[in-house]
One Martini backbone bead per residue (centre of mass of N, CA, C, O) as a GRO file, in nm:
protein
  203
    1ILE     BB    1   1.477   0.250   0.077
    2ALA     BB    2   1.318   0.459  -0.087
    3VAL     BB    3   1.559   0.638  -0.156
    4TRP     BB    4   1.727   0.426  -0.300
    5LEU     BB    5   1.521   0.358  -0.523
    6ALA     BB    6   1.497   0.645  -0.634
    7MET     BB    7   1.795   0.663  -0.729
    8THR     BB    8   1.792   0.426  -0.921
    9ILE     BB    9   1.564   0.533  -1.105
   10ALA     BB   10   1.697   0.809  -1.172
   11MET     BB   11   1.935   0.679  -1.332
   12MET     BB   12   1.766   0.471  -1.542
   13PHE     BB   13   1.497   0.585  -1.664
   14PRO     BB   14   1.599   0.791  -1.885
   15THR     BB   15   1.737   0.551  -2.072
   16VAL     BB   16   1.450   0.411  -2.173
   17GLY     BB   17   1.311   0.593  -2.382
   18PRO     BB   18   1.370   0.472  -2.669
   19MET     BB   19   1.241   0.194  -2.606
   20ALA     BB   20   0.959   0.293  -2.519
   21LEU     BB   21   0.894   0.436  -2.787
   22THR     BB   22   0.915   0.187  -2.970
   23PHE     BB   23   0.698   0.025  -2.829
   24HIS     BB   24   0.469   0.228  -2.867
   25LYS     BB   25   0.474   0.229  -3.179
   26ALA     BB   26   0.412  -0.071  -3.216
   27GLN     BB   27   0.136  -0.062  -3.068
   28ALA     BB   28   0.005   0.159  -3.243
   29ALA     BB   29   0.015  -0.003  -3.507
   30ARG     BB   30  -0.167  -0.232  -3.409
   31ARG     BB   31  -0.414  -0.058  -3.351
   32LYS     BB   32  -0.458   0.043  -3.647
   33ARG     BB   33  -0.492  -0.271  -3.746
   34GLY     BB   34  -0.674  -0.416  -3.511
   35GLN     BB   35  -0.491  -0.512  -3.296
   36ALA     BB   36  -0.357  -0.619  -3.031
   37PHE     BB   37  -0.278  -0.421  -2.737
   38VAL     BB   38  -0.028  -0.250  -2.529
   39GLY     BB   39   0.077  -0.082  -2.278
   40THR     BB   40   0.375   0.066  -2.179
   41TRP     BB   41   0.357   0.007  -1.874
   42ALA     BB   42   0.435  -0.296  -1.885
   43PHE     BB   43   0.724  -0.259  -1.973
   44LEU     BB   44   0.812  -0.063  -1.743
   45ALA     BB   45   0.752  -0.254  -1.510
   46GLY     BB   46   0.967  -0.465  -1.581
   47TYR     BB   47   1.209  -0.274  -1.569
   48LEU     BB   48   1.167  -0.180  -1.271
   49LEU     BB   49   1.189  -0.453  -1.132
   50VAL     BB   50   1.490  -0.493  -1.180
   51TRP     BB   51   1.588  -0.225  -1.035
   52MET     BB   52   1.455  -0.275  -0.764
   53ALA     BB   53   1.598  -0.541  -0.701
   54SER     BB   54   1.888  -0.428  -0.724
   55GLY     BB   55   1.852  -0.208  -0.509
   56LEU     BB   56   1.799  -0.398  -0.271
   57LEU     BB   57   2.062  -0.556  -0.288
   58ALA     BB   58   2.245  -0.309  -0.252
   59TYR     BB   59   2.141  -0.219   0.020
   60PHE     BB   60   2.208  -0.483   0.180
   61GLY     BB   61   2.504  -0.485   0.095
   62ALA     BB   62   2.582  -0.219   0.236
   63ILE     BB   63   2.512  -0.306   0.521
   64ALA     BB   64   2.706  -0.547   0.529
   65ALA     BB   65   2.965  -0.383   0.475
   66GLU     BB   66   2.946  -0.197   0.721
   67THR     BB   67   2.947  -0.420   0.933
   68ALA     BB   68   3.220  -0.545   0.852
   69ALA     BB   69   3.392  -0.289   0.891
   70ALA     BB   70   3.330  -0.259   1.194
   71ARG     BB   71   3.435  -0.538   1.289
   72LEU     BB   72   3.729  -0.491   1.151
   73ASP     BB   73   3.826  -0.201   1.189
   74LEU     BB   74   3.858  -0.012   0.952
   75SER     BB   75   4.027   0.209   0.808
   76ALA     BB   76   4.002   0.472   0.606
   77PRO     BB   77   4.212   0.379   0.393
   78ALA     BB   78   4.093   0.094   0.358
   79GLN     BB   79   3.816   0.185   0.260
   80GLY     BB   80   3.923   0.345   0.019
   81ARG     BB   81   4.052   0.095  -0.128
   82VAL     BB   82   3.791  -0.046  -0.179
   83GLY     BB   83   3.686   0.178  -0.359
   84GLY     BB   84   3.916   0.154  -0.566
   85LEU     BB   85   3.842  -0.136  -0.658
   86ILE     BB   86   3.567  -0.062  -0.769
   87LEU     BB   87   3.669   0.138  -0.982
   88ILE     BB   88   3.856  -0.055  -1.133
   89SER     BB   89   3.637  -0.261  -1.208
   90ALA     BB   90   3.458  -0.065  -1.366
   91GLY     BB   91   3.668   0.018  -1.576
   92LEU     BB   92   3.727  -0.266  -1.691
   93TYR     BB   93   3.435  -0.345  -1.772
   94GLN     BB   94   3.407  -0.128  -2.001
   95LEU     BB   95   3.628  -0.322  -2.183
   96THR     BB   96   3.437  -0.557  -2.226
   97PRO     BB   97   3.247  -0.778  -2.409
   98LEU     BB   98   3.000  -0.777  -2.221
   99LYS     BB   99   2.951  -0.477  -2.226
  100GLU     BB  100   2.916  -0.458  -2.533
  101LEU     BB  101   2.673  -0.644  -2.556
  102CYS     BB  102   2.479  -0.494  -2.363
  103LEU     BB  103   2.494  -0.222  -2.510
  104THR     BB  104   2.384  -0.315  -2.780
  105LYS     BB  105   2.104  -0.400  -2.672
  106CYS     BB  106   2.037  -0.104  -2.561
  107ARG     BB  107   2.089   0.052  -2.859
  108THR     BB  108   1.858  -0.156  -3.010
  109PRO     BB  109   1.530  -0.136  -3.022
  110ILE     BB  110   1.444  -0.276  -3.287
  111GLY     BB  111   1.599  -0.537  -3.242
  112PHE     BB  112   1.453  -0.613  -2.983
  113ILE     BB  113   1.167  -0.626  -3.095
  114MET     BB  114   1.229  -0.850  -3.316
  115THR     BB  115   1.366  -1.071  -3.099
  116SER     BB  116   1.157  -1.010  -2.818
  117TRP     BB  117   0.872  -1.065  -2.878
  118ARG     BB  118   0.557  -1.030  -2.696
  119GLU     BB  119   0.247  -1.123  -2.608
  120GLY     BB  120   0.085  -0.923  -2.424
  121THR     BB  121   0.111  -0.820  -2.105
  122PHE     BB  122   0.312  -1.035  -2.006
  123GLY     BB  123   0.502  -1.000  -2.245
  124ALA     BB  124   0.575  -0.704  -2.185
  125LEU     BB  125   0.693  -0.763  -1.909
  126GLN     BB  126   0.916  -0.950  -2.014
  127MET     BB  127   1.054  -0.741  -2.191
  128GLY     BB  128   1.128  -0.550  -1.959
  129VAL     BB  129   1.303  -0.751  -1.805
  130LEU     BB  130   1.507  -0.809  -2.030
  131HIS     BB  131   1.599  -0.519  -2.076
  132GLY     BB  132   1.682  -0.470  -1.783
  133ALA     BB  133   1.904  -0.690  -1.781
  134TRP     BB  134   2.084  -0.563  -1.996
  135CYS     BB  135   2.120  -0.293  -1.842
  136LEU     BB  136   2.245  -0.414  -1.593
  137GLY     BB  137   2.491  -0.537  -1.739
  138CYS     BB  138   2.590  -0.252  -1.835
  139CYS     BB  139   2.556  -0.072  -1.529
  140TRP     BB  140   2.630  -0.194  -1.242
  141LEU     BB  141   2.921  -0.068  -1.196
  142LEU     BB  142   2.842   0.223  -1.223
  143CYS     BB  143   2.658   0.211  -0.975
  144ALA     BB  144   2.879   0.108  -0.769
  145ILE     BB  145   3.045   0.384  -0.753
  146MET     BB  146   2.851   0.515  -0.541
  147PHE     BB  147   2.979   0.408  -0.288
  148PRO     BB  148   3.257   0.570  -0.288
  149LEU     BB  149   3.118   0.854  -0.369
  150GLY     BB  150   2.822   0.859  -0.270
  151MET     BB  151   2.480   0.829  -0.248
  152MET     BB  152   2.445   1.161  -0.176
  153ASN     BB  153   2.593   1.241  -0.443
  154VAL     BB  154   2.476   1.444  -0.680
  155ALA     BB  155   2.711   1.471  -0.881
  156ALA     BB  156   2.756   1.167  -0.919
  157LEU     BB  157   2.472   1.095  -1.010
  158ALA     BB  158   2.470   1.280  -1.260
  159SER     BB  159   2.721   1.157  -1.397
  160VAL     BB  160   2.623   0.865  -1.428
  161THR     BB  161   2.369   0.931  -1.586
  162ALA     BB  162   2.519   1.066  -1.825
  163ILE     BB  163   2.685   0.823  -1.908
  164VAL     BB  164   2.454   0.625  -1.963
  165PHE     BB  165   2.308   0.799  -2.169
  166ALA     BB  166   2.541   0.824  -2.373
  167GLU     BB  167   2.590   0.523  -2.427
  168LYS     BB  168   2.275   0.457  -2.519
  169THR     BB  169   2.219   0.724  -2.734
  170LEU     BB  170   2.471   0.796  -2.866
  171PRO     BB  171   2.661   0.743  -3.144
  172TRP     BB  172   2.934   0.741  -2.940
  173GLY     BB  173   2.888   0.547  -2.696
  174PRO     BB  174   3.120   0.331  -2.701
  175ALA     BB  175   3.344   0.545  -2.666
  176VAL     BB  176   3.247   0.648  -2.395
  177ALA     BB  177   3.277   0.383  -2.240
  178GLN     BB  178   3.586   0.356  -2.279
  179ALA     BB  179   3.677   0.629  -2.171
  180MET     BB  180   3.548   0.592  -1.888
  181GLY     BB  181   3.704   0.342  -1.814
  182ILE     BB  182   3.981   0.477  -1.801
  183ILE     BB  183   3.915   0.700  -1.599
  184ILE     BB  184   3.816   0.517  -1.366
  185PHE     BB  185   4.071   0.349  -1.342
  186VAL     BB  186   4.266   0.581  -1.274
  187TYR     BB  187   4.112   0.678  -1.027
  188GLY     BB  188   4.145   0.415  -0.869
  189LEU     BB  189   4.454   0.427  -0.852
  190LEU     BB  190   4.465   0.695  -0.696
  191ILE     BB  191   4.307   0.589  -0.450
  192MET     BB  192   4.515   0.374  -0.367
  193ILE     BB  193   4.724   0.601  -0.295
  194GLN     BB  194   4.472   0.824  -0.212
  195PRO     BB  195   4.197   0.746  -0.036
  196GLN     BB  196   4.115   1.040   0.097
  197ALA     BB  197   4.001   1.158  -0.191
  198LEU     BB  198   3.737   1.080  -0.136
  199PRO     BB  199   3.428   1.225  -0.095
  200ILE     BB  200   3.342   1.072   0.179
  201PHE     BB  201   3.587   1.240   0.339
  202HIS     BB  202   3.425   1.545   0.267
  203GLY     BB  203   3.105   1.568   0.323
   0.00000   0.00000   0.00000
């Protein structure tokens, strides 16, 4: 479980940088004005709570899926096609209005600060949870493709992290999201045709 959570945090923590920096600057400005301020750690704690909870759910979901596959005695091609369906779903989700909404919330730190501000340490924790929830809505299916690609696949982990970072921070992030959606969708279709092309079948 610890390794699983570490991988989840490794994927998502780098992308919260712009939001954390904006929160820190807002609190620093309050401190200069003599107002009550809160450390950025409270915001980050709330953000991490969301991703740790989702990581735990994914972990137990993976165990349940493996158990079900064993009981059903699914062949390797059948398991591969399940992975293909996950990839297709992730690709299509990249092109949906919900993905666009969540991505917009994640890409506008100042807007988030202005519309979601909460006072005090608990308020900062709430802000972190809310921002984490928007980011989860943005990236949960991108994280899910790690199941068919292999949770210990370092190249896949680095690629997904790079995609999420590009989507959330680069000026052309929305275009990256849509382009990757098409690529992942096409890859999923190819896996449906040739399921044993998945990395998990090649150690």
